[in-house]
PDB file of C-alpha atoms in Angstrom:
ATOM      1  CA  MET A   1      -2.827 132.782  75.897  1.00  0.00           C
ATOM      2  CA  ARG A   2      -2.383 136.120  74.201  1.00  0.00           C
ATOM      3  CA  PRO A   3      -3.015 136.379  70.444  1.00  0.00           C
ATOM      4  CA  LEU A   4      -0.209 137.373  68.174  1.00  0.00           C
ATOM      5  CA  ARG A   5      -0.274 140.793  66.696  1.00  0.00           C
ATOM      6  CA  THR A   6       0.038 140.701  62.977  1.00  0.00           C
ATOM      7  CA  GLY A   7       0.354 144.406  62.303  1.00  0.00           C
ATOM      8  CA  SER A   8       0.461 147.986  63.693  1.00  0.00           C
ATOM      9  CA  ARG A   9      -2.086 150.698  63.290  1.00  0.00           C
ATOM     10  CA  GLU A  10       0.582 153.263  62.484  1.00  0.00           C
ATOM     11  CA  ARG A  11       1.687 151.360  59.336  1.00  0.00           C
ATOM     12  CA  GLU A  12       0.040 151.892  55.979  1.00  0.00           C
ATOM     13  CA  GLY A  13      -1.621 149.069  54.004  1.00  0.00           C
ATOM     14  CA  PRO A  14      -4.248 146.416  54.783  1.00  0.00           C
ATOM     15  CA  GLU A  15      -4.697 145.313  58.297  1.00  0.00           C
ATOM     16  CA  LEU A  16      -3.053 141.939  59.051  1.00  0.00           C
ATOM     17  CA  GLN A  17      -5.208 139.168  60.529  1.00  0.00           C
ATOM     18  CA  VAL A  18      -4.180 137.763  63.869  1.00  0.00           C
ATOM     19  CA  VAL A  19      -3.961 133.889  63.783  1.00  0.00           C
ATOM     20  CA  PRO A  20      -3.890 131.979  67.040  1.00  0.00           C
ATOM     21  CA  LEU A  21      -0.762 129.899  67.688  1.00  0.00           C
ATOM     22  CA  GLU A  22      -2.796 126.755  68.233  1.00  0.00           C
ATOM     23  CA  GLN A  23      -4.392 127.150  64.825  1.00  0.00           C
ATOM     24  CA  VAL A  24      -0.951 127.539  63.287  1.00  0.00           C
ATOM     25  CA  ARG A  25       0.167 124.382  65.012  1.00  0.00           C
ATOM     26  CA  SER A  26      -2.921 122.559  63.764  1.00  0.00           C
ATOM     27  CA  ILE A  27      -2.278 123.693  60.207  1.00  0.00           C
ATOM     28  CA  VAL A  28       1.354 122.640  60.387  1.00  0.00           C
ATOM     29  CA  ARG A  29       0.392 119.300  61.921  1.00  0.00           C
ATOM     30  CA  ALA A  30      -2.119 118.620  59.144  1.00  0.00           C
ATOM     31  CA  GLU A  31       0.401 119.500  56.491  1.00  0.00           C
ATOM     32  CA  VAL A  32       2.980 117.217  58.085  1.00  0.00           C
ATOM     33  CA  GLN A  33       0.472 114.362  58.365  1.00  0.00           C
ATOM     34  CA  GLU A  34      -0.518 114.795  54.738  1.00  0.00           C
ATOM     35  CA  ALA A  35       3.137 114.807  53.681  1.00  0.00           C
ATOM     36  CA  VAL A  36       3.829 111.710  55.787  1.00  0.00           C
ATOM     37  CA  ALA A  37       0.803 109.925  54.281  1.00  0.00           C
ATOM     38  CA  CYS A  38       1.926 110.863  50.778  1.00  0.00           C
ATOM     39  CA  PHE A  39       5.436 109.707  51.573  1.00  0.00           C
ATOM     40  CA  ARG A  40       4.058 106.441  52.985  1.00  0.00           C
ATOM     41  CA  ASP A  41       2.018 105.835  49.816  1.00  0.00           C
ATOM     42  CA  THR A  42       5.088 106.528  47.718  1.00  0.00           C
ATOM     43  CA  ILE A  43       7.121 104.076  49.798  1.00  0.00           C
ATOM     44  CA  LEU A  44       4.404 101.428  49.391  1.00  0.00           C
ATOM     45  CA  GLU A  45       4.323 101.957  45.625  1.00  0.00           C
ATOM     46  CA  LEU A  46       8.097 101.674  45.494  1.00  0.00           C
ATOM     47  CA  LYS A  47       7.947  98.477  47.550  1.00  0.00           C
ATOM     48  CA  SER A  48       5.354  97.060  45.137  1.00  0.00           C
ATOM     49  CA  GLU A  49       7.435  98.005  42.117  1.00  0.00           C
ATOM     50  CA  ILE A  50      10.557  96.551  43.720  1.00  0.00           C
ATOM     51  CA  SER A  51       8.654  93.324  44.458  1.00  0.00           C
ATOM     52  CA  THR A  52       7.462  93.151  40.837  1.00  0.00           C
ATOM     53  CA  LEU A  53      10.974  93.874  39.623  1.00  0.00           C
ATOM     54  CA  ARG A  54      12.326  91.169  41.918  1.00  0.00           C
ATOM     55  CA  ASP A  55       9.805  88.687  40.481  1.00  0.00           C
ATOM     56  CA  SER A  56      10.815  89.687  36.939  1.00  0.00           C
ATOM     57  CA  VAL A  57      14.486  89.267  37.769  1.00  0.00           C
ATOM     58  CA  SER A  58      13.728  85.853  39.294  1.00  0.00           C
ATOM     59  CA  PHE A  59      11.734  84.834  36.188  1.00  0.00           C
ATOM     60  CA  ILE A  60      14.519  85.985  33.867  1.00  0.00           C
ATOM     61  CA  SER A  61      17.057  84.167  36.023  1.00  0.00           C
ATOM     62  CA  ASP A  62      15.028  80.950  35.836  1.00  0.00           C
ATOM     63  CA  LYS A  63      14.689  81.330  32.081  1.00  0.00           C
ATOM     64  CA  TYR A  64      18.400  81.947  31.757  1.00  0.00           C
ATOM     65  CA  GLU A  65      19.164  78.828  33.760  1.00  0.00           C
ATOM     66  CA  ALA A  66      16.741  76.802  31.612  1.00  0.00           C
ATOM     67  CA  ILE A  67      18.292  78.155  28.407  1.00  0.00           C
ATOM     68  CA  SER A  68      21.776  77.456  29.752  1.00  0.00           C
ATOM     69  CA  LYS A  69      20.717  73.897  30.549  1.00  0.00           C
ATOM     70  CA  LYS A  70      19.249  73.439  27.067  1.00  0.00           C
ATOM     71  CA  PHE A  71      22.394  74.863  25.537  1.00  0.00           C
ATOM     72  CA  LEU A  72      24.552  72.423  27.485  1.00  0.00           C
ATOM     73  CA  GLU A  73      22.302  69.541  26.403  1.00  0.00           C
ATOM     74  CA  PHE A  74      22.458  70.750  22.797  1.00  0.00           C
ATOM     75  CA  ASN A  75      26.226  71.005  23.054  1.00  0.00           C
ATOM     76  CA  ASP A  76      26.326  67.413  24.313  1.00  0.00           C
ATOM     77  CA  HIS A  77      24.213  66.356  21.330  1.00  0.00           C
ATOM     78  CA  LEU A  78      26.596  68.152  18.987  1.00  0.00           C
ATOM     79  CA  LYS A  79      29.463  66.152  20.419  1.00  0.00           C
ATOM     80  CA  VAL A  80      27.604  62.929  19.564  1.00  0.00           C
ATOM     81  CA  ILE A  81      26.910  63.932  15.935  1.00  0.00           C
ATOM     82  CA  PRO A  82      30.367  62.955  14.560  1.00  0.00           C
ATOM     83  CA  THR A  83      29.989  59.505  16.141  1.00  0.00           C
ATOM     84  CA  LEU A  84      26.483  59.125  14.716  1.00  0.00           C
ATOM     85  CA  LYS A  85      27.705  60.219  11.291  1.00  0.00           C
ATOM     86  CA  ASN A  86      30.426  57.600  11.412  1.00  0.00           C
ATOM     87  CA  GLU A  87      27.976  54.897  12.489  1.00  0.00           C
ATOM     88  CA  LEU A  88      25.543  55.986   9.759  1.00  0.00           C
ATOM     89  CA  SER A  89      28.315  55.814   7.178  1.00  0.00           C
ATOM     90  CA  ILE A  90      29.205  52.296   8.328  1.00  0.00           C
ATOM     91  CA  LEU A  91      25.547  51.214   8.165  1.00  0.00           C
ATOM     92  CA  ASP A  92      25.161  52.773   4.721  1.00  0.00           C
ATOM     93  CA  SER A  93      28.217  50.864   3.493  1.00  0.00           C
ATOM     94  CA  ARG A  94      26.813  47.630   4.909  1.00  0.00           C
ATOM     95  CA  ILE A  95      23.435  48.234   3.278  1.00  0.00           C
ATOM     96  CA  GLN A  96      25.092  48.927  -0.063  1.00  0.00           C
ATOM     97  CA  SER A  97      27.172  45.775   0.320  1.00  0.00           C
ATOM     98  CA  ILE A  98      24.095  43.689   1.179  1.00  0.00           C
ATOM     99  CA  ASP A  99      22.152  45.240  -1.707  1.00  0.00           C
ATOM    100  CA  SER A 100      25.020  44.521  -4.094  1.00  0.00           C
ATOM    101  CA  GLN A 101      25.313  40.918  -2.903  1.00  0.00           C
ATOM    102  CA  PHE A 102      21.560  40.435  -3.191  1.00  0.00           C
ATOM    103  CA  ASN A 103      21.586  41.864  -6.712  1.00  0.00           C
ATOM    104  CA  LEU A 104      24.426  39.520  -7.714  1.00  0.00           C
ATOM    105  CA  LYS A 105      22.627  36.490  -6.279  1.00  0.00           C
ATOM    106  CA  GLU A 106      19.347  37.499  -7.915  1.00  0.00           C
ATOM    107  CA  GLN A 107      21.082  37.977 -11.263  1.00  0.00           C
ATOM    108  CA  TRP A 108      22.820  34.614 -10.849  1.00  0.00           C
ATOM    109  CA  SER A 109      19.426  32.971 -10.279  1.00  0.00           C
ATOM    110  CA  ARG A 110      18.329  34.408 -13.662  1.00  0.00           C
ATOM    111  CA  ARG A 111      21.384  33.221 -15.572  1.00  0.00           C
ATOM    112  CA  SER A 112      19.352  30.612 -17.472  1.00  0.00           C
ATOM    113  CA  ASN A 113      16.489  32.988 -18.374  1.00  0.00           C
ATOM    114  CA  ILE A 114      15.630  34.787 -21.606  1.00  0.00           C
ATOM    115  CA  GLU A 115      13.319  37.788 -21.454  1.00  0.00           C
ATOM    116  CA  ILE A 116      11.074  38.164 -24.509  1.00  0.00           C
ATOM    117  CA  LEU A 117       9.302  41.473 -25.064  1.00  0.00           C
ATOM    118  CA  GLY A 118       6.483  42.237 -27.472  1.00  0.00           C
ATOM    119  CA  ILE A 119       4.483  38.986 -27.592  1.00  0.00           C
ATOM    120  CA  PRO A 120       0.796  40.037 -27.519  1.00  0.00           C
ATOM    121  CA  GLU A 121      -1.344  38.605 -24.726  1.00  0.00           C
ATOM    122  CA  ARG A 122      -4.436  36.599 -25.451  1.00  0.00           C
ATOM    123  CA  LYS A 123      -6.738  34.392 -23.434  1.00  0.00           C
ATOM    124  CA  GLY A 124      -5.795  30.710 -23.336  1.00  0.00           C
ATOM    125  CA  GLU A 125      -2.364  31.354 -24.892  1.00  0.00           C
ATOM    126  CA  ASN A 126       0.162  28.512 -25.152  1.00  0.00           C
ATOM    127  CA  LEU A 127       3.525  30.063 -24.313  1.00  0.00           C
ATOM    128  CA  ILE A 128       5.452  26.828 -24.993  1.00  0.00           C
ATOM    129  CA  GLU A 129       4.047  26.794 -28.504  1.00  0.00           C
ATOM    130  CA  LEU A 130       4.935  30.462 -29.019  1.00  0.00           C
ATOM    131  CA  VAL A 131       8.555  30.118 -27.846  1.00  0.00           C
ATOM    132  CA  SER A 132       8.882  26.990 -29.992  1.00  0.00           C
ATOM    133  CA  LYS A 133       7.847  29.054 -33.046  1.00  0.00           C
ATOM    134  CA  ILE A 134      10.378  31.709 -32.092  1.00  0.00           C
ATOM    135  CA  ALA A 135      13.130  29.093 -31.736  1.00  0.00           C
ATOM    136  CA  GLU A 136      12.194  27.658 -35.118  1.00  0.00           C
ATOM    137  CA  ARG A 137      12.423  31.104 -36.754  1.00  0.00           C
ATOM    138  CA  ALA A 138      15.860  31.524 -35.166  1.00  0.00           C
ATOM    139  CA  GLY A 139      17.066  28.140 -36.395  1.00  0.00           C
ATOM    140  CA  PHE A 140      17.440  26.768 -32.881  1.00  0.00           C
ATOM    141  CA  ALA A 141      16.424  23.146 -32.221  1.00  0.00           C
ATOM    142  CA  LEU A 142      14.399  23.624 -29.042  1.00  0.00           C
ATOM    143  CA  ASN A 143      13.137  20.524 -27.234  1.00  0.00           C
ATOM    144  CA  PRO A 144      10.650  21.847 -24.635  1.00  0.00           C
ATOM    145  CA  GLN A 145      10.561  18.589 -22.686  1.00  0.00           C
ATOM    146  CA  ILE A 146      14.338  18.596 -22.240  1.00  0.00           C
ATOM    147  CA  ASP A 147      15.437  22.222 -22.559  1.00  0.00           C
ATOM    148  CA  VAL A 148      12.670  24.233 -20.880  1.00  0.00           C
ATOM    149  CA  ASP A 149      12.319  24.499 -17.106  1.00  0.00           C
ATOM    150  CA  PHE A 150       9.331  26.853 -17.323  1.00  0.00           C
ATOM    151  CA  VAL A 151       7.892  29.711 -19.367  1.00  0.00           C
ATOM    152  CA  THR A 152       5.667  32.409 -17.896  1.00  0.00           C
ATOM    153  CA  ARG A 153       4.690  36.037 -18.042  1.00  0.00           C
ATOM    154  CA  VAL A 154       5.849  38.495 -15.372  1.00  0.00           C
ATOM    155  CA  ALA A 155       4.753  41.979 -14.367  1.00  0.00           C
ATOM    156  CA  PRO A 156       6.618  44.765 -16.195  1.00  0.00           C
ATOM    157  CA  MET A 157       8.810  47.260 -14.320  1.00  0.00           C
ATOM    158  CA  ASP A 158       6.346  49.993 -15.219  1.00  0.00           C
ATOM    159  CA  ARG A 159       3.042  48.606 -13.954  1.00  0.00           C
ATOM    160  CA  SER A 160       1.139  51.480 -15.530  1.00  0.00           C
ATOM    161  CA  SER A 161       2.342  50.454 -18.991  1.00  0.00           C
ATOM    162  CA  SER A 162      -0.269  49.228 -21.473  1.00  0.00           C
ATOM    163  CA  ARG A 163       2.252  46.962 -23.187  1.00  0.00           C
ATOM    164  CA  SER A 164       1.971  43.189 -22.953  1.00  0.00           C
ATOM    165  CA  LYS A 165       3.715  41.506 -20.039  1.00  0.00           C
ATOM    166  CA  PRO A 166       7.228  40.188 -20.731  1.00  0.00           C
ATOM    167  CA  VAL A 167       7.649  36.447 -21.243  1.00  0.00           C
ATOM    168  CA  ILE A 168      10.380  34.682 -19.253  1.00  0.00           C
ATOM    169  CA  LEU A 169      11.771  31.494 -20.777  1.00  0.00           C
ATOM    170  CA  ARG A 170      13.880  29.523 -18.288  1.00  0.00           C
ATOM    171  CA  PHE A 171      16.193  26.817 -19.577  1.00  0.00           C
ATOM    172  CA  VAL A 172      17.383  23.784 -17.693  1.00  0.00           C
ATOM    173  CA  SER A 173      20.879  24.414 -19.036  1.00  0.00           C
ATOM    174  CA  ARG A 174      22.410  27.854 -19.099  1.00  0.00           C
ATOM    175  CA  TYR A 175      24.542  26.938 -22.087  1.00  0.00           C
ATOM    176  CA  ARG A 176      21.465  26.048 -24.135  1.00  0.00           C
ATOM    177  CA  LYS A 177      19.992  29.405 -23.131  1.00  0.00           C
ATOM    178  CA  ASP A 178      23.140  31.209 -24.315  1.00  0.00           C
ATOM    179  CA  ASP A 179      23.026  29.355 -27.643  1.00  0.00           C
ATOM    180  CA  MET A 180      19.387  30.261 -28.297  1.00  0.00           C
ATOM    181  CA  LEU A 181      19.854  33.899 -27.236  1.00  0.00           C
ATOM    182  CA  ALA A 182      22.799  34.247 -29.596  1.00  0.00           C
ATOM    183  CA  LYS A 183      20.667  32.984 -32.508  1.00  0.00           C
ATOM    184  CA  LEU A 184      17.730  35.203 -31.504  1.00  0.00           C
ATOM    185  CA  ARG A 185      19.907  38.298 -31.574  1.00  0.00           C
ATOM    186  CA  ARG A 186      20.760  37.607 -35.178  1.00  0.00           C
ATOM    187  CA  LEU A 187      17.078  38.046 -36.010  1.00  0.00           C
ATOM    188  CA  LYS A 188      16.880  41.727 -36.798  1.00  0.00           C
ATOM    189  CA  GLU A 189      13.176  42.136 -37.495  1.00  0.00           C
ATOM    190  CA  LEU A 190      11.181  39.250 -35.997  1.00  0.00           C
ATOM    191  CA  LYS A 191       7.591  40.418 -35.498  1.00  0.00           C
ATOM    192  CA  SER A 192       4.500  39.146 -33.724  1.00  0.00           C
ATOM    193  CA  SER A 193       2.930  38.423 -37.108  1.00  0.00           C
ATOM    194  CA  ASP A 194       5.722  35.872 -37.710  1.00  0.00           C
ATOM    195  CA  ILE A 195       4.591  33.687 -34.796  1.00  0.00           C
ATOM    196  CA  GLY A 196       0.815  33.624 -35.259  1.00  0.00           C
ATOM    197  CA  PHE A 197      -0.479  37.173 -34.747  1.00  0.00           C
ATOM    198  CA  PRO A 198      -1.402  38.207 -38.305  1.00  0.00           C
ATOM    199  CA  HIS A 199      -2.860  41.565 -37.302  1.00  0.00           C
ATOM    200  CA  ASP A 200       0.047  42.629 -35.083  1.00  0.00           C
ATOM    201  CA  SER A 201       3.319  43.775 -36.615  1.00  0.00           C
ATOM    202  CA  SER A 202       5.022  44.833 -33.367  1.00  0.00           C
ATOM    203  CA  ARG A 203       8.679  43.834 -33.111  1.00  0.00           C
ATOM    204  CA  LEU A 204       9.915  41.191 -30.666  1.00  0.00           C
ATOM    205  CA  TYR A 205      12.957  41.790 -28.430  1.00  0.00           C
ATOM    206  CA  PHE A 206      15.164  39.225 -26.697  1.00  0.00           C
ATOM    207  CA  ASN A 207      17.420  39.947 -23.724  1.00  0.00           C
ATOM    208  CA  ASP A 208      19.110  38.460 -20.719  1.00  0.00           C
ATOM    209  CA  HIS A 209      16.669  38.505 -17.840  1.00  0.00           C
ATOM    210  CA  LEU A 210      18.220  41.344 -15.827  1.00  0.00           C
ATOM    211  CA  THR A 211      17.384  42.450 -12.300  1.00  0.00           C
ATOM    212  CA  LYS A 212      15.740  45.817 -11.768  1.00  0.00           C
ATOM    213  CA  ASN A 213      19.062  47.351 -10.690  1.00  0.00           C
ATOM    214  CA  ASN A 214      20.911  45.947 -13.680  1.00  0.00           C
ATOM    215  CA  LYS A 215      18.216  47.137 -16.085  1.00  0.00           C
ATOM    216  CA  LEU A 216      18.570  50.637 -14.697  1.00  0.00           C
ATOM    217  CA  LEU A 217      22.345  50.364 -14.957  1.00  0.00           C
ATOM    218  CA  LEU A 218      22.106  49.213 -18.575  1.00  0.00           C
ATOM    219  CA  LYS A 219      19.758  52.082 -19.402  1.00  0.00           C
ATOM    220  CA  ASN A 220      22.158  54.637 -17.933  1.00  0.00           C
ATOM    221  CA  VAL A 221      25.170  53.066 -19.621  1.00  0.00           C
ATOM    222  CA  LYS A 222      23.442  53.083 -23.007  1.00  0.00           C
ATOM    223  CA  HIS A 223      22.576  56.746 -22.538  1.00  0.00           C
ATOM    224  CA  LEU A 224      26.195  57.524 -21.701  1.00  0.00           C
ATOM    225  CA  ALA A 225      27.445  55.457 -24.632  1.00  0.00           C
ATOM    226  CA  LYS A 226      25.215  57.423 -26.973  1.00  0.00           C
ATOM    227  CA  GLU A 227      26.691  60.677 -25.685  1.00  0.00           C
ATOM    228  CA  LYS A 228      30.285  59.388 -25.876  1.00  0.00           C
ATOM    229  CA  PHE A 229      29.820  57.480 -29.171  1.00  0.00           C
ATOM    230  CA  TYR A 230      30.887  54.171 -27.586  1.00  0.00           C
ATOM    231  CA  LYS A 231      30.330  51.002 -29.603  1.00  0.00           C
ATOM    232  CA  TYR A 232      29.972  48.415 -26.806  1.00  0.00           C
ATOM    233  CA  VAL A 233      28.323  49.010 -23.456  1.00  0.00           C
ATOM    234  CA  TRP A 234      27.407  45.578 -22.077  1.00  0.00           C
ATOM    235  CA  LYS A 235      28.701  42.081 -21.731  1.00  0.00           C
ATOM    236  CA  PRO A 236      27.066  38.817 -20.631  1.00  0.00           C
ATOM    237  CA  ILE A 237      27.331  38.098 -16.909  1.00  0.00           C
ATOM    238  CA  SER A 238      29.659  35.151 -16.405  1.00  0.00           C
TER     239      SER A 238
END
């Protein structure tokens, strides 16, 4: 094979180098192989990125389906809320009705009771003797053996209070209880010193034995009456 001439002696300038055709082919082949390898690497990278993108799309799709499912479940729950609200309202009404009935029955069971506040506590006290002295001061002829069912102290509503425990006097007859309570309320300033506690001048108070709910109601009503300048705020429970 003849070599290619790259120049002529008659022309001016540097002499051109003669490159064999086979060498040219080898150079071109190497360049093509390098380009093909680079292209192959690029294709592989693109395939990897596409695979990663496909996985991401699949993950997002799964998440979307899960969120859609949760949303549908949440929407179903929202549809149930009005029914639950209605059922809750019915239950609340029933509870209030039961609570009201219980309060009425509890108050009815106390209809023959007088609550006495302010009697000092002392060890070995005789409550029958004390209530008899109170009845005497009120001008009420109390016969403990006939009139009194029982007399006892009970825990106060405020258990943290340092005051003496209230005394509950239960009558056999409600009418006798009403008579004595009416006379007791005429006593404006009966004190502990008047019934055998010479060193205690605390005032004694006499009330119907109200339930916790009714005591709270009375307290609120009295507060309102004070604001509105009402004269009467309570009546005996018949």
